[in-house]
Short mmCIF file of C-alpha atoms in Angstrom, two decimals:
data_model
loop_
_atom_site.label_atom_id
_atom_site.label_comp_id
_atom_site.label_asym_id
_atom_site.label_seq_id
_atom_site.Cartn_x
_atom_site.Cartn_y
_atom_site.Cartn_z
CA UNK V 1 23.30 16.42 32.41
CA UNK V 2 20.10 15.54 34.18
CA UNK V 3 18.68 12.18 34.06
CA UNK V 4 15.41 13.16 32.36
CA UNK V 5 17.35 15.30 30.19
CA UNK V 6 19.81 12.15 28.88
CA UNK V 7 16.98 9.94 28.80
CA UNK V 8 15.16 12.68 26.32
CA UNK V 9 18.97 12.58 24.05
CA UNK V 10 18.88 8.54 23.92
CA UNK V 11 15.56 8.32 22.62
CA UNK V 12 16.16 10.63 19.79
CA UNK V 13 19.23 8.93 19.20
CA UNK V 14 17.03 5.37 19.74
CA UNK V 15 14.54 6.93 17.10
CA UNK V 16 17.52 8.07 14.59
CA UNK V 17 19.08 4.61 14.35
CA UNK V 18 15.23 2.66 14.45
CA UNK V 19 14.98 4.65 10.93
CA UNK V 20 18.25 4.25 9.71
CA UNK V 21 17.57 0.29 10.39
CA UNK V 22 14.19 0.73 8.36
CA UNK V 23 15.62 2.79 5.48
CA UNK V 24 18.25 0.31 4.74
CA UNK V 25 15.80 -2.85 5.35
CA UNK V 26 13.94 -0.79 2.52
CA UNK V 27 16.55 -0.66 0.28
CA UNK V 28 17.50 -4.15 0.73
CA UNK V 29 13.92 -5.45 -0.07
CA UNK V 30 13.75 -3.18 -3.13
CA UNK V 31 16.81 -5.56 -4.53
CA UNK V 32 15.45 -9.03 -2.79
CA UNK V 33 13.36 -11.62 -4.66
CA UNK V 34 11.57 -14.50 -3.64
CA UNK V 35 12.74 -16.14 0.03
CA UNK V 36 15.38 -14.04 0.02
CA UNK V 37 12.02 -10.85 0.76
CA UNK V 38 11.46 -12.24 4.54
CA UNK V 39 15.35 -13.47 5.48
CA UNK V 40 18.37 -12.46 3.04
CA UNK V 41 20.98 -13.64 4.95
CA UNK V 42 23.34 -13.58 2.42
CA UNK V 43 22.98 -9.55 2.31
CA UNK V 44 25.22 -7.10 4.61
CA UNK V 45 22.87 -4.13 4.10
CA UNK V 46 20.36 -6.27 6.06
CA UNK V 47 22.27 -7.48 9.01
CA UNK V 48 23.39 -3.84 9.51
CA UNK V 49 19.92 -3.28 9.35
CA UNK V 50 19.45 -5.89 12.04
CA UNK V 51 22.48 -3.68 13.90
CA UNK V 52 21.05 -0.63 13.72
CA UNK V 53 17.38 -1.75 14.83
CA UNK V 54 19.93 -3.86 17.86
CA UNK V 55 21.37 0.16 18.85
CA UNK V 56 18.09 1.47 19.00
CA UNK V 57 16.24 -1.13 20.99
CA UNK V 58 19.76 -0.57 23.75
CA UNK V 59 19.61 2.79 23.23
CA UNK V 60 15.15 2.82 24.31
CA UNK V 61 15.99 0.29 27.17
CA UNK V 62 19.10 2.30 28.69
CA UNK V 63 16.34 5.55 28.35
CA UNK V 64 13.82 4.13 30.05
CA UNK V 65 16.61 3.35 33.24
CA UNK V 66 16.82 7.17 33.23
CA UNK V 67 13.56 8.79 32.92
CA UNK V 68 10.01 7.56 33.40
CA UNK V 69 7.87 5.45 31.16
CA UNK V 70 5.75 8.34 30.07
CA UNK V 71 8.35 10.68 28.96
CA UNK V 72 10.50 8.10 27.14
CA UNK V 73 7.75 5.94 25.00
CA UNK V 74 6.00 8.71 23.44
CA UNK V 75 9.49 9.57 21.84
CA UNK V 76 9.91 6.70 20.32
CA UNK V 77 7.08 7.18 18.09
CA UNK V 78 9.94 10.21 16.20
CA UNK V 79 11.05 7.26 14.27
CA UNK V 80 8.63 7.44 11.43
CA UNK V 81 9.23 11.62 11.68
CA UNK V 82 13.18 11.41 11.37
CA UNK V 83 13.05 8.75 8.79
CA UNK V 84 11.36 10.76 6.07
CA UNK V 85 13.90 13.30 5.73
CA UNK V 86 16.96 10.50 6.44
CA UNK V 87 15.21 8.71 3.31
CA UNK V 88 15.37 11.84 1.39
CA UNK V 89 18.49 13.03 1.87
CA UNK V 90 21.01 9.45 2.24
CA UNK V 91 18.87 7.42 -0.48
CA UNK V 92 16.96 10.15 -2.66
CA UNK V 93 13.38 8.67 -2.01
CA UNK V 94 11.06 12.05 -1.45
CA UNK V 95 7.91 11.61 0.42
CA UNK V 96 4.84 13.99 -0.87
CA UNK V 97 2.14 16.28 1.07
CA UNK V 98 -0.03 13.65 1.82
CA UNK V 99 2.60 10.86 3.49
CA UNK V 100 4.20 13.82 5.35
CA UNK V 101 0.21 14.45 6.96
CA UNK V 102 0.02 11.05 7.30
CA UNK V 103 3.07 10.27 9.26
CA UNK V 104 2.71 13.75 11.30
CA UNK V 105 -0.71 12.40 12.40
CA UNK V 106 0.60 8.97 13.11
CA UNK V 107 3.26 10.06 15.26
CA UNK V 108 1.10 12.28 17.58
CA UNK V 109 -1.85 10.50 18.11
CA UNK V 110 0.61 7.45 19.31
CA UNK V 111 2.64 10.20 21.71
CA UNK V 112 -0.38 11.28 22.83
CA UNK V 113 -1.70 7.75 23.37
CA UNK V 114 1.37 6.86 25.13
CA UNK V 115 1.83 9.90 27.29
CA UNK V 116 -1.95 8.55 28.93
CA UNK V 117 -1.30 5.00 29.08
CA UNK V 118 -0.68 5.40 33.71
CA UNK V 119 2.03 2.77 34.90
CA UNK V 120 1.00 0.49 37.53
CA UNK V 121 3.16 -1.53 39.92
CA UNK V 122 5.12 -4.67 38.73
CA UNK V 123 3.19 -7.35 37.89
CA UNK V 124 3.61 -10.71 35.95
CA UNK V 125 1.42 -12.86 33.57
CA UNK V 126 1.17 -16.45 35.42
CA UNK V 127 1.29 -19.88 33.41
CA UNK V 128 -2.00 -19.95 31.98
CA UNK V 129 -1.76 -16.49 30.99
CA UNK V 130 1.09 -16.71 29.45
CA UNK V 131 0.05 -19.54 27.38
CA UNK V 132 -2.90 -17.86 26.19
CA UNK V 133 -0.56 -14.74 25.39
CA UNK V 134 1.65 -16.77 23.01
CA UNK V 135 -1.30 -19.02 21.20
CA UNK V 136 -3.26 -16.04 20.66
CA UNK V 137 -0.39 -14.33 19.34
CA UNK V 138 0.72 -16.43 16.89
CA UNK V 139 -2.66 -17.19 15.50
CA UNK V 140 -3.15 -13.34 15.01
CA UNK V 141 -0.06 -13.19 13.30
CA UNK V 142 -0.50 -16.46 11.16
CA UNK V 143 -3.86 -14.91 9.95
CA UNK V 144 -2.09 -11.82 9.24
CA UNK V 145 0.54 -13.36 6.84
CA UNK V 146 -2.03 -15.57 5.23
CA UNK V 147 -4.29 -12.78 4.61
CA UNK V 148 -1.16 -10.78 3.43
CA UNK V 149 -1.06 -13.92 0.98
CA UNK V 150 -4.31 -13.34 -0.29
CA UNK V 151 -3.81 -9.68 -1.42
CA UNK V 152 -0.34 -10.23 -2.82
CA UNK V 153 -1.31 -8.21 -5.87
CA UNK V 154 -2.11 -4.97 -4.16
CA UNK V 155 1.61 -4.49 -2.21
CA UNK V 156 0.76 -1.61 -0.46
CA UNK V 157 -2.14 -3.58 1.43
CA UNK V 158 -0.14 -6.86 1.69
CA UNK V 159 2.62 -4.10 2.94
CA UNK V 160 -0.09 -2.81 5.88
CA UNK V 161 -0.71 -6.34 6.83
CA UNK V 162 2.65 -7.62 7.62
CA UNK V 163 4.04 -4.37 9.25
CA UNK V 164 0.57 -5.25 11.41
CA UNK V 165 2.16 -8.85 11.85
CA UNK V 166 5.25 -7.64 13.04
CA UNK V 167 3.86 -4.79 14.99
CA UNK V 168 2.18 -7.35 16.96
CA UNK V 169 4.92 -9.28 17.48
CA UNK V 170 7.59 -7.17 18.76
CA UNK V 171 4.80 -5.84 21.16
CA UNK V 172 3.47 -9.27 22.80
CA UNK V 173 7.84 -9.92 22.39
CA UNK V 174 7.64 -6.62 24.96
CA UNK V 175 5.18 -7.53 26.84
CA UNK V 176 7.15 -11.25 27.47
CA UNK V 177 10.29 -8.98 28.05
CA UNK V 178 8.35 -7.74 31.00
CA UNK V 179 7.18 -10.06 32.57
CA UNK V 180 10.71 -11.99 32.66
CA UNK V 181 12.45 -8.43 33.72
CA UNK V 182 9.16 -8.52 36.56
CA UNK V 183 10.16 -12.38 37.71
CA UNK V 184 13.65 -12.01 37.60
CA UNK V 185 13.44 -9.16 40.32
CA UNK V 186 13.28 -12.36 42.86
CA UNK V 187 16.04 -14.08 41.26
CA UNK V 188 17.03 -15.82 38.09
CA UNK V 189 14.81 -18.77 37.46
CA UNK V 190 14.92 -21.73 35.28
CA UNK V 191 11.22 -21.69 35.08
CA UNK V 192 11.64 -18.52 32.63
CA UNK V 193 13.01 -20.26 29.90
CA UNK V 194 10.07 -20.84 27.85
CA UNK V 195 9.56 -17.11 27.76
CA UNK V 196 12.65 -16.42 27.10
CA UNK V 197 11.94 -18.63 24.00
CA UNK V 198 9.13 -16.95 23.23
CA UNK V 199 10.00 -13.77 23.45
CA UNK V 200 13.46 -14.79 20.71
CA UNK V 201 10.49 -16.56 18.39
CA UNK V 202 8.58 -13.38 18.44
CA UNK V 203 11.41 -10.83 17.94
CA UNK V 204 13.09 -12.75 15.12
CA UNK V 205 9.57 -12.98 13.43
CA UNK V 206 9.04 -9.23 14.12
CA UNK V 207 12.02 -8.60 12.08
CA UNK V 208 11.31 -11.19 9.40
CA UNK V 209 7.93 -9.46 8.83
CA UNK V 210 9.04 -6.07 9.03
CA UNK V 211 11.53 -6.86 6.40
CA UNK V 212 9.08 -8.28 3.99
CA UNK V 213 6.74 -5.28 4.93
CA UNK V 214 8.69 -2.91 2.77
CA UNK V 215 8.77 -4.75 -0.35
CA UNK V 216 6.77 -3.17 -3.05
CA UNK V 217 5.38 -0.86 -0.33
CA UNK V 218 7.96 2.21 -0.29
CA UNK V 219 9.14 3.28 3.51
CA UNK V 220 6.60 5.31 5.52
CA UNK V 221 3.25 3.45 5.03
CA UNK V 222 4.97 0.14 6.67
CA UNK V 223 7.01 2.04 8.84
CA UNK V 224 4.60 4.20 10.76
CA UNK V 225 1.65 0.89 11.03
CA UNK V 226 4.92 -0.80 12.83
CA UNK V 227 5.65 2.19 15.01
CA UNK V 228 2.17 2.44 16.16
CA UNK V 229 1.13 -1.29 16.24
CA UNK V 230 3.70 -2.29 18.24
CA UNK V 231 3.27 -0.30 21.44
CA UNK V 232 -0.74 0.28 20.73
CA UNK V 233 -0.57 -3.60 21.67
CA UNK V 234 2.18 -3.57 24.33
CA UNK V 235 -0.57 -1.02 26.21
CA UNK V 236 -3.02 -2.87 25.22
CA UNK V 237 -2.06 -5.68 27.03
CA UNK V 238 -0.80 -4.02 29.75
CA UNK V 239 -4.03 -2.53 30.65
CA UNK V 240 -6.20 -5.71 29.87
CA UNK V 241 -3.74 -8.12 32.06
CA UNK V 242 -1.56 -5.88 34.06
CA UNK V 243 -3.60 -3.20 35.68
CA UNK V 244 -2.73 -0.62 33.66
CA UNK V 245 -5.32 2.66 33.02
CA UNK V 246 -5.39 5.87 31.26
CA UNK V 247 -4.59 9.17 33.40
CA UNK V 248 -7.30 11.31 34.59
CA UNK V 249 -10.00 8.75 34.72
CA UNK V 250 -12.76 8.98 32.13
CA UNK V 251 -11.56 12.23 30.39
CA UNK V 252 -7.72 10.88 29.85
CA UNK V 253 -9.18 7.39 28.19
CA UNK V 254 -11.43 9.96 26.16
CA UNK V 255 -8.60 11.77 24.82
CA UNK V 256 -6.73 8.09 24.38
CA UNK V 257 -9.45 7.20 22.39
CA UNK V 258 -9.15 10.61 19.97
CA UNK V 259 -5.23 9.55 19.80
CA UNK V 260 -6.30 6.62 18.60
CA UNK V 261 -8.44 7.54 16.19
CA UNK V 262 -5.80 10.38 14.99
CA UNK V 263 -3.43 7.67 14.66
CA UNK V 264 -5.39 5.88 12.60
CA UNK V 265 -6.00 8.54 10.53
CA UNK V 266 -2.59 9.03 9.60
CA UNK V 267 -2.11 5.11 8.82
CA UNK V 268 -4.89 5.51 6.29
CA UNK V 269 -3.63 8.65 5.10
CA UNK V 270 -0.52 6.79 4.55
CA UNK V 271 -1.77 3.92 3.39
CA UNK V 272 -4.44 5.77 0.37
CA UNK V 273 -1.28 7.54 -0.76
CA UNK V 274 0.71 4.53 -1.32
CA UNK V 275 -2.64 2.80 -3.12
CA UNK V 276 -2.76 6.31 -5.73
CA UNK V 277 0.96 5.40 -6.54
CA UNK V 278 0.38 1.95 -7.33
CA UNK V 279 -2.54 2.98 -9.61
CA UNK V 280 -0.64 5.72 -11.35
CA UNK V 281 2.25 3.39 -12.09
CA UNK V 282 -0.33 0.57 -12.80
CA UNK V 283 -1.62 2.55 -15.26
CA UNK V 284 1.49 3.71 -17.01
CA UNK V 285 2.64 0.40 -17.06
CA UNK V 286 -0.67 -0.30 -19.20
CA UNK V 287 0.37 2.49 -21.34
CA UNK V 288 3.64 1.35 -22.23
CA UNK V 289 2.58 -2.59 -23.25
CA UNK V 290 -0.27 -1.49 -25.22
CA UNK V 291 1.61 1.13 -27.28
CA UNK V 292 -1.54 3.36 -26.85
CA UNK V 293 -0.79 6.81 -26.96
CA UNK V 294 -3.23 9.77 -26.21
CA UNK V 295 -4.50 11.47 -29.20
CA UNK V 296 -6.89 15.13 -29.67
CA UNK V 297 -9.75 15.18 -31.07
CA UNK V 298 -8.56 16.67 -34.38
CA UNK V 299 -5.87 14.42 -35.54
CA UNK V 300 -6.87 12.55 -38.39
CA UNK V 301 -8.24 9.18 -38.44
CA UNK V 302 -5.60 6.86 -38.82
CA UNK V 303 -3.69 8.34 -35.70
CA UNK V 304 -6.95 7.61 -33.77
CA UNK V 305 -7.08 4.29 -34.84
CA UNK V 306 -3.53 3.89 -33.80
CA UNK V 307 -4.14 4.98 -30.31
CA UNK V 308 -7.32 2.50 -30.13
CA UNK V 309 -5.61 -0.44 -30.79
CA UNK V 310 -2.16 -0.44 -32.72
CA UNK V 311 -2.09 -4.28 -34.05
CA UNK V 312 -5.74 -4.84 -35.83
CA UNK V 313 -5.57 -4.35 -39.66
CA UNK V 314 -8.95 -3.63 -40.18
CA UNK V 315 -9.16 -0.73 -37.53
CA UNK V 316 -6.48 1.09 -40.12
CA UNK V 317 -7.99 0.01 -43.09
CA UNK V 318 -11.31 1.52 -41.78
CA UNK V 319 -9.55 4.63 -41.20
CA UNK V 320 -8.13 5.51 -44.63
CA UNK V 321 -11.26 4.50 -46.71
CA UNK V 322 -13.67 7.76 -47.19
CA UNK V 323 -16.86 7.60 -49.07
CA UNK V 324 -16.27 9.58 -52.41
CA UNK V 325 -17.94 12.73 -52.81
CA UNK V 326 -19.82 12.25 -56.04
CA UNK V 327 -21.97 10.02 -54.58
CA UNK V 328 -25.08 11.15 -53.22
CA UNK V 329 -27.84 9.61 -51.67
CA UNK V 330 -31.22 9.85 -52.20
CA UNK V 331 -34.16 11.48 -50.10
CA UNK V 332 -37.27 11.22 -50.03
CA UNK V 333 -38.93 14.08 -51.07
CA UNK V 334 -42.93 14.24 -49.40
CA UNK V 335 -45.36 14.24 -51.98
CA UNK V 336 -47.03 17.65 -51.74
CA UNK V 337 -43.34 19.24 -53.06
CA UNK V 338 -42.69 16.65 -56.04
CA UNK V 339 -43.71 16.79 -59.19
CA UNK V 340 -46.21 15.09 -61.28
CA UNK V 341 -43.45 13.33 -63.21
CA UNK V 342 -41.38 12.65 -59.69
CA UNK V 343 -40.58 8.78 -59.37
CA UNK V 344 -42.01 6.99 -56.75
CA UNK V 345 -39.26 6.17 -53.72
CA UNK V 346 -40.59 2.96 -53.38
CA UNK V 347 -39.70 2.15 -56.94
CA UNK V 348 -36.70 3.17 -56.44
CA UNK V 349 -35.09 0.36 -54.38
CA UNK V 350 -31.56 0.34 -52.59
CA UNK V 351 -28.69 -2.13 -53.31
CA UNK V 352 -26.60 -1.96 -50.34
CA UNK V 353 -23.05 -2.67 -52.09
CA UNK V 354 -19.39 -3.24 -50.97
CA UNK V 355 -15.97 -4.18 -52.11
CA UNK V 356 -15.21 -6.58 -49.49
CA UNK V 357 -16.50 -7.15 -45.92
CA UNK V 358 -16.45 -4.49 -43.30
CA UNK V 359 -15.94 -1.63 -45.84
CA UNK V 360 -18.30 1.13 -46.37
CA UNK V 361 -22.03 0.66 -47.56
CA UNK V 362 -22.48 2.83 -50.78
CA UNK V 363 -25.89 2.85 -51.90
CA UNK V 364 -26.80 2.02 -55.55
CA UNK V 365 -30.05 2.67 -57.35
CA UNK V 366 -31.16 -0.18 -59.14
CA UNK V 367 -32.21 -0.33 -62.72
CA UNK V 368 -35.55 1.32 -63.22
CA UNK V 369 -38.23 -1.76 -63.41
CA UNK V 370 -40.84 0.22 -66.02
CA UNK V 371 -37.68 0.17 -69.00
CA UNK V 372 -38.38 -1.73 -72.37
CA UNK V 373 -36.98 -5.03 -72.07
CA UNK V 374 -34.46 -6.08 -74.84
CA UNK V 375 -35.65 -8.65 -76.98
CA UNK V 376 -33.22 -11.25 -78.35
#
């Protein structure tokens, strides 16, 4: 087997066991309560989560020995693709129309954003630069979290926020990888040692987040922002501090930019669809505590009161009384078509009069005021 061809077979293979990892990280966060959401320790399902995401990230770095940057990376982005189906078929979690477009659109406008991104020749960040890498990352990702905070009550955008947080940090943790790999060409140096910590702060966070990212959120939405964060600011970087461009000059960072935008696209494709599930089971949720229960238009009274509101007395009571039928109101007839002998309607006054409060008005005439009075 060729070398391009065996790199090609270890990044599917890379890409199989990244979504195995992030199926059972999913599963484990469906059964994971308080603390327990970011690190349960305590839980095999998550450390061979932890394993499989371990295989993958060997199997990428091995692919990358045997073919070239361009070819490998943008098949990495297959994890959200073979994780769908995996999902499906090993845990019984089906993903509709509109997350299948979603994730479809996510994966190629990152290949095709990849596939651009031109390698340069090895370079490393210096100290300064390096500093500034780390502080900036970790206050992007603290604002991340904290904003994740805020919107704790809407999971899938809490969801979007810390799959963003951990996309960010297992790409500045690559970006750290390379530059050590890049210094280390010389010779092993104590000097590296920070970065070395830095880079094990940043990929234990990565995890920490991506494992809280699936709570509440199902699998693709969180999975696909991660996939496409992560090396969207890994290039990033390496064009803004290594050198780095797009291929074929102003028309390749033109087409970068459409992958980017298509990429997008399928995030908030992904991200709308999880937001309409929420709602639906918001709302059925609703349903079910209220007791209401959807009623025609022809069922009698009482049913409608029912579905209105099932615990208020006088809602029911309303619904059963019915004005009797011998009881008729009176009109006022214009004076051209009465007779002579026709009482007047102002003489006629009306006693509004009711059994109790909040039952039904049923007009009384009052005693005509032009009767013989009776004499004692």
């Amino acid at each position: 087997m060729s070398a391009p061809a065996l790199s090609v077979v270890l990044s599917f293979v890379s890409a199989v066991a990244y979504a195995g990892g992030a199926i059972v990280q999913e599963q484990v966060a469906l059964s994971s309560s308080g603390a327990q959401q970011y690190a349960p320790l305590r839980r095999a399902g998550w450390w061979a989560a932890v394993g499989l995401n371990g295989l993958g990230a060997v199997l990428h770095v091995v692919a990358l020995a045997y073919g070239p940057l361009s070819l490998v990376q943008p098949l990495g982005a297959l994890t959200i693709v073979f994780a769908l189906p995996m999902a499906a078929l090993f845990v019984g979690r089906r993903a509709g129309a509109t997350a299948w477009r979603g994730a479809l659109m996510a994966t190629l406008g990152l290949a095709g954003l990849l596939a651009l991104v031109g390698a340069s020749g090895a370079q490393s960040l210096d100290g300064p630069q390096r500093v500034a890498a780390a502080v900036g990352t970790v206050a992007a990702v603290v604002t991340l979290m904290v904003a994740a905070r805020a919107v704790h009550r809407h999971p899938a955008v809490r969801s979007i926020l810390l799959a963003t947080a951990s996309g960010v940090a297992f790409g500045m943790s690559s970006v750290f990888t390379k530059t050590v790999a890049v210094d280390w060409t010389g010779g092993v140096s104590a000097a590296d040692l920070p970065s070395l910590a830095v880079i094990g702060v940043l990929a234990t966070a990565g995890m920490l987040l991506s494992q809280a990212s699936y709570r509440g959120a199902g699998l693709a939405a969180p999975l696909a922002t991660l996939t496409v964060v992560n090396p969207v600011v890994a290039a990033a970087v390496g064009i803004t501090m290594f050198g780095e461009t797009f291929r074929h000059g102003t028309t390749g960072t033109a087409l970068a930019l459409s992958c980017g935008v298509v990429a997008a696209g399928g995030l908030i494709l992904l991200t709308t669809e999880r937001l309409a599930r929420e709602h639906e089971a918001a709302a059925g949720a609703a349903t079910a505590d209220t007791g209401a229960v959807p009623v025609a238009a022809d069922e009698p009274a009482v049913a409608k009161a029912v579905g209105r509101q099932a615990d208020d007395p006088a809602e029911l009571l309303l619904a059963e009384l019915t004005v009797p039928e011998d009881v008729t109101l009176p009109v006022t007839v214009p004076a051209a078509a009465a007779g002579p002998d026709a009482a007047d309607p102002a003489a006629v006054p009306l006693m509004p009069y009711a059994p109790f409060y909040g039952g039904p008005y049923v007009p009384v005439p009052a005693s005509d005021r032009h009767l013989a009075r009776v004499r004692s």
